[in-house]
mmCIF file of C-alpha atoms (C1' of nucleotides) in Angstrom:
data_model
loop_
_atom_site.group_PDB
_atom_site.id
_atom_site.type_symbol
_atom_site.label_atom_id
_atom_site.label_comp_id
_atom_site.label_asym_id
_atom_site.label_seq_id
_atom_site.Cartn_x
_atom_site.Cartn_y
_atom_site.Cartn_z
ATOM 1 C CA MET A 1 -38.705 -41.007 -22.860
ATOM 2 C CA LYS A 2 -39.013 -39.508 -19.424
ATOM 3 C CA PHE A 3 -35.984 -38.675 -17.324
ATOM 4 C CA ALA A 4 -34.646 -36.287 -14.721
ATOM 5 C CA THR A 5 -36.115 -32.824 -14.815
ATOM 6 C CA PRO A 6 -33.489 -30.405 -16.116
ATOM 7 C CA THR A 7 -33.649 -28.533 -12.859
ATOM 8 C CA SER A 8 -32.555 -31.546 -10.838
ATOM 9 C CA THR A 9 -29.107 -31.988 -12.355
ATOM 10 C CA VAL A 10 -25.774 -30.722 -11.091
ATOM 11 C CA LEU A 11 -25.337 -28.812 -14.305
ATOM 12 C CA TYR A 12 -28.312 -26.744 -13.286
ATOM 13 C CA SER A 13 -26.713 -26.197 -9.878
ATOM 14 C CA ILE A 14 -23.563 -24.980 -11.549
ATOM 15 C CA GLU A 15 -25.614 -22.376 -13.417
ATOM 16 C CA GLU A 16 -27.295 -21.358 -10.205
ATOM 17 C CA THR A 17 -24.012 -20.931 -8.406
ATOM 18 C CA ILE A 18 -22.312 -18.916 -11.085
ATOM 19 C CA LYS A 19 -25.315 -16.625 -11.389
ATOM 20 C CA ALA A 20 -25.478 -16.062 -7.658
ATOM 21 C CA TYR A 21 -21.773 -15.231 -7.627
ATOM 22 C CA ARG A 22 -22.070 -12.896 -10.596
ATOM 23 C CA ARG A 23 -24.922 -11.045 -8.953
ATOM 24 C CA LEU A 24 -23.005 -10.626 -5.711
ATOM 25 C CA SER A 25 -19.904 -9.479 -7.581
ATOM 26 C CA GLN A 26 -21.746 -6.988 -9.739
ATOM 27 C CA GLN A 27 -23.535 -5.494 -6.771
ATOM 28 C CA ASN A 28 -20.401 -4.982 -4.769
ATOM 29 C CA ILE A 29 -18.420 -3.720 -7.724
ATOM 30 C CA SER A 30 -21.179 -1.268 -8.652
ATOM 31 C CA SER A 31 -21.229 0.126 -5.147
ATOM 32 C CA ILE A 32 -17.581 1.191 -5.556
ATOM 33 C CA VAL A 33 -17.284 1.802 -9.306
ATOM 34 C CA PRO A 34 -20.780 2.389 -10.651
ATOM 35 C CA ASP A 35 -20.053 2.212 -14.347
ATOM 36 C CA ILE A 36 -18.124 -0.991 -14.833
ATOM 37 C CA THR A 37 -19.302 -4.548 -15.388
ATOM 38 C CA VAL A 38 -17.864 -7.722 -13.902
ATOM 39 C CA ASP A 39 -16.545 -8.739 -17.299
ATOM 40 C CA GLN A 40 -14.908 -5.400 -17.928
ATOM 41 C CA ALA A 41 -13.312 -5.478 -14.496
ATOM 42 C CA LEU A 42 -11.881 -8.935 -15.080
ATOM 43 C CA ILE A 43 -10.399 -7.982 -18.424
ATOM 44 C CA LEU A 44 -9.023 -4.715 -17.110
ATOM 45 C CA ILE A 45 -7.188 -6.594 -14.379
ATOM 46 C CA ILE A 46 -5.819 -9.154 -16.788
ATOM 47 C CA ILE A 47 -4.424 -6.465 -19.064
ATOM 48 C CA ASP A 48 -2.909 -4.707 -16.108
ATOM 49 C CA ARG A 49 -1.104 -7.801 -14.865
ATOM 50 C CA GLU A 50 0.407 -8.899 -18.124
ATOM 51 C CA ASP A 51 0.561 -7.647 -21.698
ATOM 52 C CA LYS A 52 -1.861 -9.731 -23.688
ATOM 53 C CA THR A 53 -3.326 -9.612 -27.162
ATOM 54 C CA GLN A 54 -7.077 -9.631 -27.540
ATOM 55 C CA SER A 55 -7.153 -13.210 -28.632
ATOM 56 C CA GLU A 56 -5.050 -14.280 -25.664
ATOM 57 C CA ILE A 57 -7.507 -12.490 -23.407
ATOM 58 C CA ALA A 58 -10.397 -14.184 -25.163
ATOM 59 C CA ASP A 59 -8.924 -17.626 -24.611
ATOM 60 C CA LEU A 60 -8.153 -16.813 -21.019
ATOM 61 C CA VAL A 61 -11.659 -15.734 -20.097
ATOM 62 C CA PHE A 62 -13.503 -18.180 -22.372
ATOM 63 C CA LYS A 63 -15.023 -15.467 -24.482
ATOM 64 C CA ASP A 64 -15.410 -15.023 -28.196
ATOM 65 C CA TYR A 65 -13.034 -12.690 -30.001
ATOM 66 C CA ALA A 66 -16.054 -10.625 -31.006
ATOM 67 C CA SER A 67 -17.056 -10.143 -27.402
ATOM 68 C CA ILE A 68 -13.562 -9.015 -26.484
ATOM 69 C CA THR A 69 -13.537 -6.493 -29.297
ATOM 70 C CA ARG A 70 -16.731 -4.965 -27.955
ATOM 71 C CA ILE A 71 -15.805 -5.048 -24.301
ATOM 72 C CA ILE A 72 -12.475 -3.380 -25.083
ATOM 73 C CA LYS A 73 -14.262 -0.770 -27.179
ATOM 74 C CA LEU A 74 -16.465 0.197 -24.255
ATOM 75 C CA MET A 75 -13.459 0.570 -21.997
ATOM 76 C CA LEU A 76 -11.663 2.650 -24.611
ATOM 77 C CA ASN A 77 -14.659 4.986 -24.676
ATOM 78 C CA LYS A 78 -14.389 5.380 -20.926
ATOM 79 C CA ASN A 79 -10.649 5.954 -21.219
ATOM 80 C CA TYR A 80 -9.700 3.054 -18.997
ATOM 81 C CA LEU A 81 -7.396 1.827 -21.759
ATOM 82 C CA THR A 82 -5.450 2.903 -24.787
ATOM 83 C CA LYS A 83 -5.149 0.785 -27.878
ATOM 84 C CA THR A 84 -2.362 1.071 -30.415
ATOM 85 C CA ILE A 85 -1.114 -1.079 -33.243
ATOM 86 C CA ASP A 86 1.699 -3.448 -32.348
ATOM 87 C CA ASP A 87 4.763 -2.364 -34.295
ATOM 88 C CA ALA A 88 6.201 -5.825 -34.670
ATOM 89 C CA ASP A 89 2.924 -7.323 -35.899
ATOM 90 C CA LYS A 90 0.445 -4.854 -37.251
ATOM 91 C CA ARG A 91 -2.491 -7.222 -36.885
ATOM 92 C CA LYS A 92 -2.118 -7.153 -33.149
ATOM 93 C CA ALA A 93 -3.382 -4.521 -30.759
ATOM 94 C CA GLU A 94 -1.349 -3.129 -27.906
ATOM 95 C CA LEU A 95 -3.511 -2.452 -24.900
ATOM 96 C CA LYS A 96 -2.348 -0.263 -22.046
ATOM 97 C CA ILE A 97 -4.071 0.778 -18.866
ATOM 98 C CA THR A 98 -4.475 4.532 -18.427
ATOM 99 C CA GLN A 99 -4.150 6.400 -15.165
ATOM 100 C CA ILE A 100 -7.934 6.314 -14.843
ATOM 101 C CA GLY A 101 -7.839 2.564 -15.410
ATOM 102 C CA LYS A 102 -5.181 2.149 -12.750
ATOM 103 C CA GLU A 103 -7.199 4.071 -10.225
ATOM 104 C CA ILE A 104 -10.205 1.898 -10.931
ATOM 105 C CA ILE A 105 -8.165 -1.237 -10.457
ATOM 106 C CA GLU A 106 -6.960 0.043 -7.107
ATOM 107 C CA LYS A 107 -10.549 0.583 -6.048
ATOM 108 C CA LEU A 108 -11.644 -2.798 -7.342
ATOM 109 C CA ASN A 109 -8.934 -4.930 -5.824
ATOM 110 C CA PRO A 110 -10.321 -5.056 -2.300
ATOM 111 C CA VAL A 111 -13.862 -5.571 -3.573
ATOM 112 C CA ILE A 112 -12.869 -8.531 -5.683
ATOM 113 C CA LYS A 113 -10.938 -10.017 -2.811
ATOM 114 C CA LYS A 114 -13.932 -9.621 -0.558
ATOM 115 C CA ASN A 115 -16.329 -11.133 -3.093
ATOM 116 C CA ARG A 116 -14.224 -14.259 -3.240
ATOM 117 C CA GLU A 117 -13.992 -14.460 0.490
ATOM 118 C CA ILE A 118 -17.744 -14.152 0.854
ATOM 119 C CA ALA A 119 -18.406 -16.793 -1.779
ATOM 120 C CA LEU A 120 -15.881 -19.296 -0.481
ATOM 121 C CA ASN A 121 -16.233 -18.433 3.167
ATOM 122 C CA THR A 122 -17.705 -21.701 4.449
ATOM 123 C CA LEU A 123 -15.553 -23.956 2.281
ATOM 124 C CA SER A 124 -12.630 -25.976 3.563
ATOM 125 C CA GLU A 125 -9.358 -26.366 1.687
ATOM 126 C CA GLN A 126 -10.508 -29.863 0.938
ATOM 127 C CA ASP A 127 -13.806 -28.626 -0.511
ATOM 128 C CA ILE A 128 -12.007 -26.292 -2.862
ATOM 129 C CA LYS A 129 -9.578 -28.945 -3.968
ATOM 130 C CA GLN A 130 -12.397 -31.373 -4.681
ATOM 131 C CA LEU A 131 -14.430 -28.750 -6.456
ATOM 132 C CA PHE A 132 -11.495 -27.998 -8.757
ATOM 133 C CA GLU A 133 -11.055 -31.660 -9.537
ATOM 134 C CA ILE A 134 -14.690 -32.453 -10.173
ATOM 135 C CA LEU A 135 -15.236 -29.385 -12.312
ATOM 136 C CA ASN A 136 -12.166 -30.249 -14.262
ATOM 137 C CA LYS A 137 -13.512 -33.702 -15.003
ATOM 138 C CA ILE A 138 -16.727 -32.236 -16.359
ATOM 139 C CA THR A 139 -14.886 -29.648 -18.406
ATOM 140 C CA GLN A 140 -12.667 -32.263 -19.962
ATOM 141 C CA ASN A 141 -15.632 -34.494 -20.749
ATOM 142 C CA CYS A 142 -17.382 -31.644 -22.503
ATOM 143 C CA LYS A 143 -14.353 -30.453 -24.418
ATOM 144 C CA LYS A 144 -13.508 -33.913 -25.629
ATOM 145 C CA ASN A 145 -16.959 -34.159 -27.163
ATOM 146 C CA SER A 146 -17.369 -30.754 -28.767
ATOM 147 C CA LYS A 147 -15.631 -28.198 -30.915
ATOM 148 C CA MET B 1 -2.787 -5.040 -2.754
ATOM 149 C CA LYS B 2 -1.738 -8.018 -4.781
ATOM 150 C CA PHE B 3 -3.627 -11.277 -4.650
ATOM 151 C CA ALA B 4 -4.604 -14.338 -6.637
ATOM 152 C CA THR B 5 -5.044 -13.785 -10.347
ATOM 153 C CA PRO B 6 -8.760 -13.970 -11.159
ATOM 154 C CA THR B 7 -8.065 -16.903 -13.424
ATOM 155 C CA SER B 8 -6.707 -19.040 -10.604
ATOM 156 C CA THR B 9 -9.870 -19.200 -8.510
ATOM 157 C CA VAL B 10 -12.524 -21.912 -8.439
ATOM 158 C CA LEU B 11 -15.100 -19.353 -9.438
ATOM 159 C CA TYR B 12 -13.247 -19.047 -12.700
ATOM 160 C CA SER B 13 -13.295 -22.832 -13.043
ATOM 161 C CA ILE B 14 -17.036 -22.820 -12.541
ATOM 162 C CA GLU B 15 -17.380 -20.388 -15.432
ATOM 163 C CA GLU B 16 -15.145 -22.543 -17.564
ATOM 164 C CA THR B 17 -17.164 -25.659 -16.828
ATOM 165 C CA ILE B 18 -20.542 -24.152 -17.492
ATOM 166 C CA LYS B 19 -19.353 -22.656 -20.760
ATOM 167 C CA ALA B 20 -17.890 -25.946 -21.910
ATOM 168 C CA TYR B 21 -21.156 -27.675 -21.088
ATOM 169 C CA ARG B 22 -23.247 -25.048 -22.820
ATOM 170 C CA ARG B 23 -21.150 -25.329 -25.947
ATOM 171 C CA LEU B 24 -21.453 -29.104 -26.003
ATOM 172 C CA SER B 25 -25.199 -28.908 -25.429
ATOM 173 C CA GLN B 26 -25.813 -26.300 -28.091
ATOM 174 C CA GLN B 27 -23.805 -28.234 -30.645
ATOM 175 C CA ASN B 28 -25.654 -31.462 -30.065
ATOM 176 C CA ILE B 29 -29.038 -29.779 -29.897
ATOM 177 C CA SER B 30 -28.367 -27.858 -33.107
ATOM 178 C CA SER B 31 -27.460 -31.044 -34.915
ATOM 179 C CA ILE B 32 -30.980 -32.362 -34.242
ATOM 180 C CA VAL B 33 -33.077 -29.194 -34.080
ATOM 181 C CA PRO B 34 -31.167 -26.463 -35.891
ATOM 182 C CA ASP B 35 -33.217 -23.459 -34.842
ATOM 183 C CA ILE B 36 -33.514 -23.730 -31.089
ATOM 184 C CA THR B 37 -31.221 -22.488 -28.347
ATOM 185 C CA VAL B 38 -30.289 -24.266 -25.129
ATOM 186 C CA ASP B 39 -32.306 -21.761 -23.138
ATOM 187 C CA GLN B 40 -35.377 -22.122 -25.308
ATOM 188 C CA ALA B 41 -35.142 -25.898 -25.088
ATOM 189 C CA LEU B 42 -34.950 -25.791 -21.310
ATOM 190 C CA ILE B 43 -37.963 -23.531 -21.010
ATOM 191 C CA LEU B 44 -39.963 -25.515 -23.533
ATOM 192 C CA ILE B 45 -39.414 -28.667 -21.506
ATOM 193 C CA ILE B 46 -40.352 -26.967 -18.268
ATOM 194 C CA ILE B 47 -43.622 -25.706 -19.730
ATOM 195 C CA ASP B 48 -44.369 -29.137 -21.094
ATOM 196 C CA ARG B 49 -43.869 -30.852 -17.760
ATOM 197 C CA GLU B 50 -45.919 -28.536 -15.622
ATOM 198 C CA ASP B 51 -48.101 -25.491 -16.105
ATOM 199 C CA LYS B 52 -46.117 -22.517 -14.972
ATOM 200 C CA THR B 53 -46.456 -18.772 -15.185
ATOM 201 C CA GLN B 54 -43.663 -16.768 -16.731
ATOM 202 C CA SER B 55 -42.431 -15.545 -13.409
ATOM 203 C CA GLU B 56 -42.367 -19.059 -12.010
ATOM 204 C CA ILE B 57 -40.304 -20.104 -14.995
ATOM 205 C CA ALA B 58 -38.006 -17.161 -14.460
ATOM 206 C CA ASP B 59 -37.379 -18.094 -10.853
ATOM 207 C CA LEU B 60 -36.841 -21.694 -11.786
ATOM 208 C CA VAL B 61 -34.175 -21.028 -14.391
ATOM 209 C CA PHE B 62 -32.591 -18.038 -12.636
ATOM 210 C CA LYS B 63 -33.498 -15.635 -15.382
ATOM 211 C CA ASP B 64 -34.958 -12.171 -15.365
ATOM 212 C CA TYR B 65 -38.648 -11.758 -16.149
ATOM 213 C CA ALA B 66 -37.639 -9.641 -19.118
ATOM 214 C CA SER B 67 -35.532 -12.438 -20.519
ATOM 215 C CA ILE B 68 -38.393 -14.885 -20.207
ATOM 216 C CA THR B 69 -40.752 -12.533 -22.009
ATOM 217 C CA ARG B 70 -38.358 -12.394 -24.922
ATOM 218 C CA ILE B 71 -37.503 -16.063 -25.027
ATOM 219 C CA ILE B 72 -41.213 -16.934 -24.982
ATOM 220 C CA LYS B 73 -41.844 -14.423 -27.739
ATOM 221 C CA LEU B 74 -39.315 -16.100 -29.997
ATOM 222 C CA MET B 75 -40.899 -19.481 -29.396
ATOM 223 C CA LEU B 76 -44.362 -18.074 -30.086
ATOM 224 C CA ASN B 77 -43.089 -16.807 -33.416
ATOM 225 C CA LYS B 78 -41.878 -20.291 -34.220
ATOM 226 C CA ASN B 79 -45.217 -21.752 -33.110
ATOM 227 C CA TYR B 80 -43.711 -23.980 -30.449
ATOM 228 C CA LEU B 81 -46.133 -22.462 -27.967
ATOM 229 C CA THR B 82 -49.434 -20.683 -27.616
ATOM 230 C CA LYS B 83 -50.035 -17.937 -25.122
ATOM 231 C CA THR B 84 -53.415 -16.905 -23.800
ATOM 232 C CA ILE B 85 -54.614 -14.824 -20.909
ATOM 233 C CA ASP B 86 -55.375 -16.739 -17.745
ATOM 234 C CA ASP B 87 -59.105 -16.411 -17.081
ATOM 235 C CA ALA B 88 -58.827 -16.522 -13.319
ATOM 236 C CA ASP B 89 -56.092 -13.902 -13.183
ATOM 237 C CA LYS B 90 -55.850 -11.713 -16.234
ATOM 238 C CA ARG B 91 -52.306 -10.605 -15.444
ATOM 239 C CA LYS B 92 -51.034 -14.099 -15.944
ATOM 240 C CA ALA B 93 -50.231 -15.830 -19.205
ATOM 241 C CA GLU B 94 -51.256 -19.368 -19.999
ATOM 242 C CA LEU B 95 -48.601 -21.134 -22.002
ATOM 243 C CA LYS B 96 -49.303 -24.333 -23.898
ATOM 244 C CA ILE B 97 -47.058 -26.467 -26.053
ATOM 245 C CA THR B 98 -48.255 -26.907 -29.638
ATOM 246 C CA GLN B 99 -47.958 -30.074 -31.665
ATOM 247 C CA ILE B 100 -44.809 -28.659 -33.250
ATOM 248 C CA GLY B 101 -43.458 -27.989 -29.793
ATOM 249 C CA LYS B 102 -44.222 -31.507 -28.682
ATOM 250 C CA GLU B 103 -42.435 -32.985 -31.645
ATOM 251 C CA ILE B 104 -39.391 -30.882 -30.898
ATOM 252 C CA ILE B 105 -39.373 -32.025 -27.300
ATOM 253 C CA GLU B 106 -39.490 -35.636 -28.446
ATOM 254 C CA LYS B 107 -36.467 -35.020 -30.634
ATOM 255 C CA LEU B 108 -34.621 -33.188 -27.896
ATOM 256 C CA ASN B 109 -35.150 -35.615 -25.052
ATOM 257 C CA PRO B 110 -32.492 -38.150 -26.080
ATOM 258 C CA VAL B 111 -30.026 -35.393 -26.951
ATOM 259 C CA ILE B 112 -30.376 -33.782 -23.561
ATOM 260 C CA LYS B 113 -29.994 -37.113 -21.859
ATOM 261 C CA LYS B 114 -26.864 -37.805 -23.851
ATOM 262 C CA ASN B 115 -25.373 -34.390 -23.116
ATOM 263 C CA ARG B 116 -25.686 -35.034 -19.414
ATOM 264 C CA GLU B 117 -24.189 -38.446 -19.712
ATOM 265 C CA ILE B 118 -21.238 -37.107 -21.663
ATOM 266 C CA ALA B 119 -20.633 -34.305 -19.180
ATOM 267 C CA LEU B 120 -20.927 -36.441 -16.079
ATOM 268 C CA ASN B 121 -19.487 -39.594 -17.557
ATOM 269 C CA THR B 122 -16.322 -39.887 -15.479
ATOM 270 C CA LEU B 123 -17.920 -38.793 -12.206
ATOM 271 C CA SER B 124 -18.759 -41.126 -9.371
ATOM 272 C CA GLU B 125 -21.959 -40.890 -7.340
ATOM 273 C CA GLN B 126 -19.797 -39.524 -4.601
ATOM 274 C CA ASP B 127 -18.380 -36.828 -6.884
ATOM 275 C CA ILE B 128 -21.838 -35.662 -7.829
ATOM 276 C CA LYS B 129 -23.020 -35.605 -4.255
ATOM 277 C CA GLN B 130 -20.011 -33.570 -3.181
ATOM 278 C CA LEU B 131 -20.369 -31.240 -6.102
ATOM 279 C CA PHE B 132 -23.979 -30.535 -5.161
ATOM 280 C CA GLU B 133 -23.016 -29.836 -1.587
ATOM 281 C CA ILE B 134 -20.078 -27.589 -2.323
ATOM 282 C CA LEU B 135 -21.929 -25.613 -4.961
ATOM 283 C CA ASN B 136 -24.798 -25.194 -2.581
ATOM 284 C CA LYS B 137 -22.494 -23.753 0.052
ATOM 285 C CA ILE B 138 -21.205 -21.171 -2.417
ATOM 286 C CA THR B 139 -24.687 -20.321 -3.624
ATOM 287 C CA GLN B 140 -25.910 -19.781 -0.088
ATOM 288 C CA ASN B 141 -22.913 -17.621 0.753
ATOM 289 C CA CYS B 142 -23.570 -15.432 -2.263
ATOM 290 C CA LYS B 143 -27.301 -15.150 -1.740
ATOM 291 C CA LYS B 144 -26.928 -14.254 1.894
ATOM 292 C CA ASN B 145 -24.766 -11.333 0.883
ATOM 293 C CA SER B 146 -26.678 -9.922 -2.041
ATOM 294 C CA LYS B 147 -30.091 -8.921 -3.249
ATOM 295 C "C1'" DA C 1 8.003 -13.153 -56.573
ATOM 296 C "C1'" DG C 2 3.188 -14.632 -56.533
ATOM 297 C "C1'" DT C 3 -0.461 -17.238 -54.555
ATOM 298 C "C1'" DA C 4 -2.567 -19.625 -50.739
ATOM 299 C "C1'" DT C 5 -3.237 -20.101 -45.987
ATOM 300 C "C1'" DT C 6 -3.293 -18.610 -41.426
ATOM 301 C "C1'" DT C 7 -3.691 -15.239 -37.819
ATOM 302 C "C1'" DA C 8 -5.646 -11.102 -35.343
ATOM 303 C "C1'" DC C 9 -9.206 -8.526 -35.249
ATOM 304 C "C1'" DT C 10 -13.804 -6.348 -36.735
ATOM 305 C "C1'" DT C 11 -18.653 -6.090 -38.037
ATOM 306 C "C1'" DG C 12 -23.457 -7.650 -38.557
ATOM 307 C "C1'" DA C 13 -27.272 -10.280 -36.999
ATOM 308 C "C1'" DT C 14 -29.685 -12.428 -33.457
ATOM 309 C "C1'" DA C 15 -30.240 -14.284 -28.565
ATOM 310 C "C1'" DT C 16 -29.841 -13.495 -23.847
ATOM 311 C "C1'" DA C 17 -28.739 -10.617 -19.234
ATOM 312 C "C1'" DT C 18 -29.764 -6.828 -16.422
ATOM 313 C "C1'" DC C 19 -31.692 -2.700 -14.769
ATOM 314 C "C1'" DA C 20 -35.187 0.744 -14.773
ATOM 315 C "C1'" DA C 21 -39.536 2.340 -15.960
ATOM 316 C "C1'" DA C 22 -44.233 1.398 -17.520
ATOM 317 C "C1'" DT C 23 -48.875 -0.996 -17.714
ATOM 318 C "C1'" DA C 24 -52.695 -3.423 -16.091
ATOM 319 C "C1'" DA C 25 -54.933 -6.422 -13.055
ATOM 320 C "C1'" DA C 26 -55.464 -8.108 -8.286
ATOM 321 C "C1'" DT C 27 -55.351 -7.298 -3.444
ATOM 322 C "C1'" DA C 28 -55.055 -4.544 0.780
ATOM 323 C "C1'" DT C 29 -56.115 -0.423 3.316
ATOM 324 C "C1'" DT C 30 -58.627 3.348 4.998
ATOM 325 C "C1'" DA D 1 -66.023 2.715 -2.704
ATOM 326 C "C1'" DA D 2 -61.689 5.143 -3.429
ATOM 327 C "C1'" DT D 3 -56.865 4.950 -2.935
ATOM 328 C "C1'" DA D 4 -52.568 2.555 -2.237
ATOM 329 C "C1'" DT D 5 -49.798 -1.382 -2.800
ATOM 330 C "C1'" DT D 6 -48.469 -5.556 -4.857
ATOM 331 C "C1'" DT D 7 -48.091 -8.823 -8.615
ATOM 332 C "C1'" DA D 8 -47.409 -10.374 -13.552
ATOM 333 C "C1'" DT D 9 -45.769 -9.004 -17.512
ATOM 334 C "C1'" DT D 10 -43.783 -5.790 -21.016
ATOM 335 C "C1'" DT D 11 -40.637 -2.457 -23.123
ATOM 336 C "C1'" DG D 12 -36.370 0.270 -23.674
ATOM 337 C "C1'" DA D 13 -31.528 0.725 -23.219
ATOM 338 C "C1'" DT D 14 -27.172 -1.244 -22.893
ATOM 339 C "C1'" DA D 15 -23.838 -5.273 -22.251
ATOM 340 C "C1'" DT D 16 -22.470 -9.715 -23.547
ATOM 341 C "C1'" DA D 17 -22.687 -14.483 -26.364
ATOM 342 C "C1'" DT D 18 -22.356 -16.743 -30.645
ATOM 343 C "C1'" DC D 19 -22.007 -17.548 -35.415
ATOM 344 C "C1'" DA D 20 -20.820 -16.122 -39.934
ATOM 345 C "C1'" DA D 21 -18.580 -13.231 -43.013
ATOM 346 C "C1'" DG D 22 -15.135 -9.743 -43.895
ATOM 347 C "C1'" DT D 23 -10.417 -7.186 -43.729
ATOM 348 C "C1'" DA D 24 -5.629 -6.781 -43.397
ATOM 349 C "C1'" DA D 25 -1.233 -8.357 -42.110
ATOM 350 C "C1'" DA D 26 1.926 -12.276 -41.569
ATOM 351 C "C1'" DT D 27 3.524 -16.708 -42.944
ATOM 352 C "C1'" DA D 28 3.898 -20.810 -45.914
ATOM 353 C "C1'" DC D 29 4.208 -22.779 -50.382
ATOM 354 C "C1'" DT D 30 5.266 -23.404 -55.235
#
DNA sequence: AGTATTTACTTGATATATCAAATAAATATT
DNA sequence: AATATTTATTTGATATATCAAGTAAATACT
């Protein structure tokens, strides 16, 4: 049973693209805030924009609860965040950005904006719309057949 | 400086798609060969199809040399592969699939084919062509601006 | 009320990602 | 030939991914 080489499929291209974007993002982020990862930055921004529990964050960024626990822990150690027990539901954590965290977000905002602009620079509105739609088809296909 | 929530960009959709596909793939692979990962399977197949050095493999699958070293090591432990020193250039490794490895590849081939079919099921030829092109634009944009 | 189930989160084990530093062999340079 | 540089791979440290098992609080059920 011989068929297309793995490296000739679109799914391989998707991997390539996301890795290229992650590399670009990490490089530019590191040049402004040396000690933060792309994932930490994303989660920091999400917490800043809206109060979320860890499991809500996990669902939002497609990560495992375990990963979120560890990523949060690293940011607690760096004092970007505080974590307290939710009074209304003691299983839940209340996450708040510290002043340090806020300053980092301010520094990151323009970098993140620029990263997106660089990545999507040569794309038309139409390209982006189509990309959304096609990716969504694939995602739905995969989700329907797993879990 | 307020701008689009990270979770509203296509780049986020790309992440979502690739994770959904990886999950589907791992589930279906595990149901046939319980002790192999998606990454190991990919690399095993690449080695089987063409003799490649570790660094060539790394470049091909967008992974770090260090990652390849470790992935190979795990497959050596499971006797999917043998590794010997290349006679012509003693820095290089010669990787060969064992009988066990070959049998695993035979089992995996239909699963991998099916995973792709599931993922791309609802896409037209046109969709796939466009997806390739748009992803390639993004990849080029990112690569031009990093490294 | 007491038990069972679910929910939110944590921890452990193992695989992979990334960067930096190290080793050894091959190649280039003087 | 001796030294410098490059290439192929490895190792260490730390971050993240994934699965399984565990804890504690909240909710549902009898």
